XYZ file of C-alpha atoms in Angstrom:
276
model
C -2.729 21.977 -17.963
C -2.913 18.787 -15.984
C -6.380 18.233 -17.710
C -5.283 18.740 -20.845
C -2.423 16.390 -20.417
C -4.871 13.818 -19.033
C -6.766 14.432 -22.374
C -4.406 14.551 -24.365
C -2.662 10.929 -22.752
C -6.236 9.059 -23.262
C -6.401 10.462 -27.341
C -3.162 9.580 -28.148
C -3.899 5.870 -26.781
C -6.978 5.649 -28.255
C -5.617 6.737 -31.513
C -2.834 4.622 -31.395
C -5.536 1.628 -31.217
C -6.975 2.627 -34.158
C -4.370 2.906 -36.204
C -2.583 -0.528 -34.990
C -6.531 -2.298 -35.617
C -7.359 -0.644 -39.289
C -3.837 -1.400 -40.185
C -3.761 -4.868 -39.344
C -0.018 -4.607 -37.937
C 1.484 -7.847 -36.324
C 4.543 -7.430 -35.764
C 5.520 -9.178 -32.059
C 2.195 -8.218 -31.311
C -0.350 -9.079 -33.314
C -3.588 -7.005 -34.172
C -5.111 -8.135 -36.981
C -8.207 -9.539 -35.517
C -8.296 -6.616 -33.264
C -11.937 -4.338 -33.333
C -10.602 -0.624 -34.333
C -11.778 2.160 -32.021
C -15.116 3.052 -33.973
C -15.943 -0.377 -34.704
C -16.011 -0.854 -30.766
C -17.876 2.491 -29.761
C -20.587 1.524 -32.242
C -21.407 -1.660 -30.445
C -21.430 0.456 -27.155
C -23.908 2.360 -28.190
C -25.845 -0.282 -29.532
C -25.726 -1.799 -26.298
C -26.494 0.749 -24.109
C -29.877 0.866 -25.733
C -30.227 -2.955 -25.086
C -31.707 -4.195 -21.336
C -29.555 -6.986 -21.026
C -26.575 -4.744 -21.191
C -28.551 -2.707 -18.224
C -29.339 -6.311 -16.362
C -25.578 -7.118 -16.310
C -24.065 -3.955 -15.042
C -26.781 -4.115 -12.153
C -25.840 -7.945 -11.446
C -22.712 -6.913 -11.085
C -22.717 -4.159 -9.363
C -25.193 -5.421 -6.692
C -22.521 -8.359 -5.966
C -19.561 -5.984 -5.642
C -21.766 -3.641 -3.078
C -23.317 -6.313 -1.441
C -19.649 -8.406 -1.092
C -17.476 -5.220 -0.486
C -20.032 -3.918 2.205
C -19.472 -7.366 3.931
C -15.827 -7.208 3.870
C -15.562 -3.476 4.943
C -17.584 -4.254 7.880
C -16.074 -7.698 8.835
C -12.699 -6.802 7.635
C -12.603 -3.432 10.015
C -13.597 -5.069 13.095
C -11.793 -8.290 13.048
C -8.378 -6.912 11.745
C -9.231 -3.823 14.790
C -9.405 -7.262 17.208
C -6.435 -8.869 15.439
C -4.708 -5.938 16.398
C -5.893 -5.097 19.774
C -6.419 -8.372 21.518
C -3.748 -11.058 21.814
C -6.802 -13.843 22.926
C -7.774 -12.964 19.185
C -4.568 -12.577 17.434
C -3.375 -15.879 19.090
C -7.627 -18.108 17.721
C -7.514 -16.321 14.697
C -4.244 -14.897 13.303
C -2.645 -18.129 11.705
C -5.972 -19.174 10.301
C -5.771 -16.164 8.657
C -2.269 -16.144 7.567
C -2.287 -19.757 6.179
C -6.085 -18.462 3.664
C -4.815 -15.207 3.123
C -2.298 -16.381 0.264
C -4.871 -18.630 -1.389
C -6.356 -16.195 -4.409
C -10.332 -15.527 -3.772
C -10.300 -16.686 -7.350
C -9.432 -20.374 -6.303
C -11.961 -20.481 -4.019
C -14.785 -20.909 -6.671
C -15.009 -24.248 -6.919
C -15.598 -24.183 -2.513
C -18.247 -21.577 -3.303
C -19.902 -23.934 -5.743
C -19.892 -26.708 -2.848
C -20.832 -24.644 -0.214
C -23.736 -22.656 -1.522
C -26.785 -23.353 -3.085
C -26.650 -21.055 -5.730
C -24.523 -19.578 -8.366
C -25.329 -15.829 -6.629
C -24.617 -16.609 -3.380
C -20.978 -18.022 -4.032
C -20.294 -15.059 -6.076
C -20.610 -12.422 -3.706
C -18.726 -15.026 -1.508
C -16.034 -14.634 -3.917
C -16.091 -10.649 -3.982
C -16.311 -10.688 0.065
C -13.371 -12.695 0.447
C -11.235 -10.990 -2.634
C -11.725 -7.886 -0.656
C -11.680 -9.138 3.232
C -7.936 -9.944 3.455
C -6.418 -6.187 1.906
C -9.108 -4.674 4.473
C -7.939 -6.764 7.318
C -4.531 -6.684 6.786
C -4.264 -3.388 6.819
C -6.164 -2.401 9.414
C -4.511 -4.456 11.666
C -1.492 -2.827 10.857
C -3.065 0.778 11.063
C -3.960 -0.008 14.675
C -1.080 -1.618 15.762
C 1.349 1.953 14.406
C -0.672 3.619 16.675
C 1.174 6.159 18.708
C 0.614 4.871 22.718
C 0.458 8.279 23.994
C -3.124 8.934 22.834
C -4.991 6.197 24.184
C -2.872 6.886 27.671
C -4.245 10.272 27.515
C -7.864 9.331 27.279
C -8.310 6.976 30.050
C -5.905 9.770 32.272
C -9.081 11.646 31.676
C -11.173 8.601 32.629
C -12.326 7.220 29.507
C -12.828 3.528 29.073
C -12.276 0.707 26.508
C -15.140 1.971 24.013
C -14.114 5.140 24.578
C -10.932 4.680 23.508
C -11.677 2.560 20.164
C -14.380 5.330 19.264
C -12.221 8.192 20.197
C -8.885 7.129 19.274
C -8.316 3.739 17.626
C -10.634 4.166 14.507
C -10.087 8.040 14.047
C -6.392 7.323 13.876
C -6.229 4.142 12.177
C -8.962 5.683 9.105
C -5.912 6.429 6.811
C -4.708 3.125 6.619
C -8.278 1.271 6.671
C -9.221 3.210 3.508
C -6.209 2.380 1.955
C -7.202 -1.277 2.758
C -10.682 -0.284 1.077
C -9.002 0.955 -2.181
C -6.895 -1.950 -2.570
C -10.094 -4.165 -1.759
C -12.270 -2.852 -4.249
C -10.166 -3.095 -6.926
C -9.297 -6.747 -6.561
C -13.214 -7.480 -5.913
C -13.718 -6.437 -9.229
C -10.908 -8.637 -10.651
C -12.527 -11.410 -8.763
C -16.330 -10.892 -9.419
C -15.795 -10.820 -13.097
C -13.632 -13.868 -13.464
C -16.634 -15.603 -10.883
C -18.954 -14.540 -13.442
C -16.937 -15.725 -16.658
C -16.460 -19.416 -14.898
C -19.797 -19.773 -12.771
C -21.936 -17.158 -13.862
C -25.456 -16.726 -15.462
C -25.066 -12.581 -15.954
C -23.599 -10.057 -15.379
C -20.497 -8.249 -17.302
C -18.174 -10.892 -16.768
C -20.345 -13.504 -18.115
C -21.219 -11.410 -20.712
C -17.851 -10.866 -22.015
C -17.017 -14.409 -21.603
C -20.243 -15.498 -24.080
C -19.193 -12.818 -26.524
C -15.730 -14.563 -26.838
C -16.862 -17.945 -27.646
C -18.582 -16.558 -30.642
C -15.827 -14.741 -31.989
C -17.656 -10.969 -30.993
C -14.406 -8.878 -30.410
C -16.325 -5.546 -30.263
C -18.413 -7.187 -27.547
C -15.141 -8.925 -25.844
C -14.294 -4.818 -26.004
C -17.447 -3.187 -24.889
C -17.628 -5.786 -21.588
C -13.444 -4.462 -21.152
C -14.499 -0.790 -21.345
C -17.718 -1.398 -19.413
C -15.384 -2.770 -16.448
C -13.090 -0.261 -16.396
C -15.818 2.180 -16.171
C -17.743 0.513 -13.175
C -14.149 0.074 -11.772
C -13.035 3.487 -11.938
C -16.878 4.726 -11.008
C -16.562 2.187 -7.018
C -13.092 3.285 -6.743
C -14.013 6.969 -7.026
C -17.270 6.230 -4.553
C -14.539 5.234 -2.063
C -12.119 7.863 -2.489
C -14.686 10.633 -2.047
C -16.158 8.967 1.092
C -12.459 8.588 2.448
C -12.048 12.270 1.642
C -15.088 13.016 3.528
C -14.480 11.132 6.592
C -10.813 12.171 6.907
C -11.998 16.012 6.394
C -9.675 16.644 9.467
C -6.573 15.619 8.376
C -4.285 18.120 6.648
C -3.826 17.987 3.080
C -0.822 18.338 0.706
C -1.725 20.401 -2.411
C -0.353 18.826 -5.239
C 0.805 20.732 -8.358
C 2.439 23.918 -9.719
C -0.065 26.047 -8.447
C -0.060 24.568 -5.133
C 4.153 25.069 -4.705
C 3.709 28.548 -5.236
C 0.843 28.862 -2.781
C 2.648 26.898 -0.290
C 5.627 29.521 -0.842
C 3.297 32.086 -1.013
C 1.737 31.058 2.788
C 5.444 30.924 4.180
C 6.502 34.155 3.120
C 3.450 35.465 5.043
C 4.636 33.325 7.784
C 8.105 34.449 7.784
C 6.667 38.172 7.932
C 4.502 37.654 10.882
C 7.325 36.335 12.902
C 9.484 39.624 11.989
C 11.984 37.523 9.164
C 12.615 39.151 5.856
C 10.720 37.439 3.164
């Protein structure tokens, strides 16, 4: 059922674009110069057998991995320092604080000043889009750390490293992949409006060129394509954060899960000697 609905949601969207497009309705809104759903999907598969359509999903998908790996890496371990040593919080944290509100989107025309080329500033753009959500918080995942587990590993002699590889990271993971999620997803907002100012390809670019010459379908087809390399990293990230917190309990989530939970306490309840 939950498919279905999920089906049946994404149809009823897509044929609510149609209808508004081949109508021409403008009401408040207006859609007359809208692409209708078929008139998109055609170009999309037009595309798809073109290799500059290939060439910009690669281009921008090599500056998201290569940006986002930076981040996740530098974003981890400084946030873990933020968080852990006051020497650090007291260099670094109001540097931090006073950049952190400045969109990575502003930063472009810095990028354009700072690096030789038009690639390089781009993936400085995605790396900084996505350093700040991953710093923040994990800094704050380490600092709700309960005390009690990093006394009990140096009561059993452990030392500093010990304690970050033992107890800090495995117990701040659930909040640093929430800091990935939210990173990801504004890297992507950020590498495609890179592309559309200072860009030579890529998606955003792309989608940028076909709106200057009036190519809607195309304007479409770049939309679609992002949401689909969007919704493709996002899901790369879940699934590794799945993996990596295979230890932590889960909550079962629908119908079918209720009545196995009540199922699993009535068993409970019998083993213990309570009527069910």
């Amino acid at each position: 059922m939950r498919y279905a609905r999920i089906t049946a949601a994404v149809l009823a969207a897509l044929a609510g674009w149609q209808l508004l497009a081949q109508f021409r309705v403008n009401l408040w809104l207006r859609f007359s110069q809208f692409p209708t759903v078929a008139e998109t999907a055609r170009e999309f598969a037009r595309r798809l057998g073109t290799a500059t359509y290939w060439q910009d999903v690669s281009d921008s998908l090599t500056r998201i991995v290569g940006g986002f790996a930076l981040a996740a890496v530098l974003g981890v371990a400084i946030g873990t320092a933020l968080a852990r040593s006051p020497v650090v919080s007291d260099l670094c944290g109001p540097l931090l604080e006073v950049l952190r509100p400045i969109p990575a989107i502003a930063l472009v025309p810095v990028a354009i000043l700072l690096f030789p080329s038009n690639e390089q500033g781009i993936v400085f753009i995605t790396f900084t889009a996505a350093f700040f959500p991953v710093t923040v918080s994990t800094r704050h995942a380490v600092q709700a750390l309960t005390p009690v587990w990093e006394e009990a590993v140096r009561t059993m002699g452990g030392g500093r490293w010990r304690v970050l590889r033992s107890v800090v990271l495995p117990g701040a993971l659930p909040g640093i992949l929430g800091g990935l999620s939210v990173g990801i997803g504004v890297s992507w907002i950020c590498v495609i409006s890179a592309e559309m100012i200072s860009g030579e390809y890529g998606v955003g670019y792309r989608t940028w060129q076909d709106y200057t010459i009036v190519d809607y379908p195309g304007v479409f087809v770049g939309m679609a394509t992002i949401g689909l390399l969007g919704r493709l990293t996002s899901t790369v990230v879940e699934r590794l954060g799945r993996r990596l917190t295979r230890w932590l309990p889960r909550t079962e989530r629908g119908p079918g899960a209720s009545a196995g939970g009540r199922a699993r306490w009535r068993t409970v309840r019998t083993a213990v000697g309570e009527p069910s």
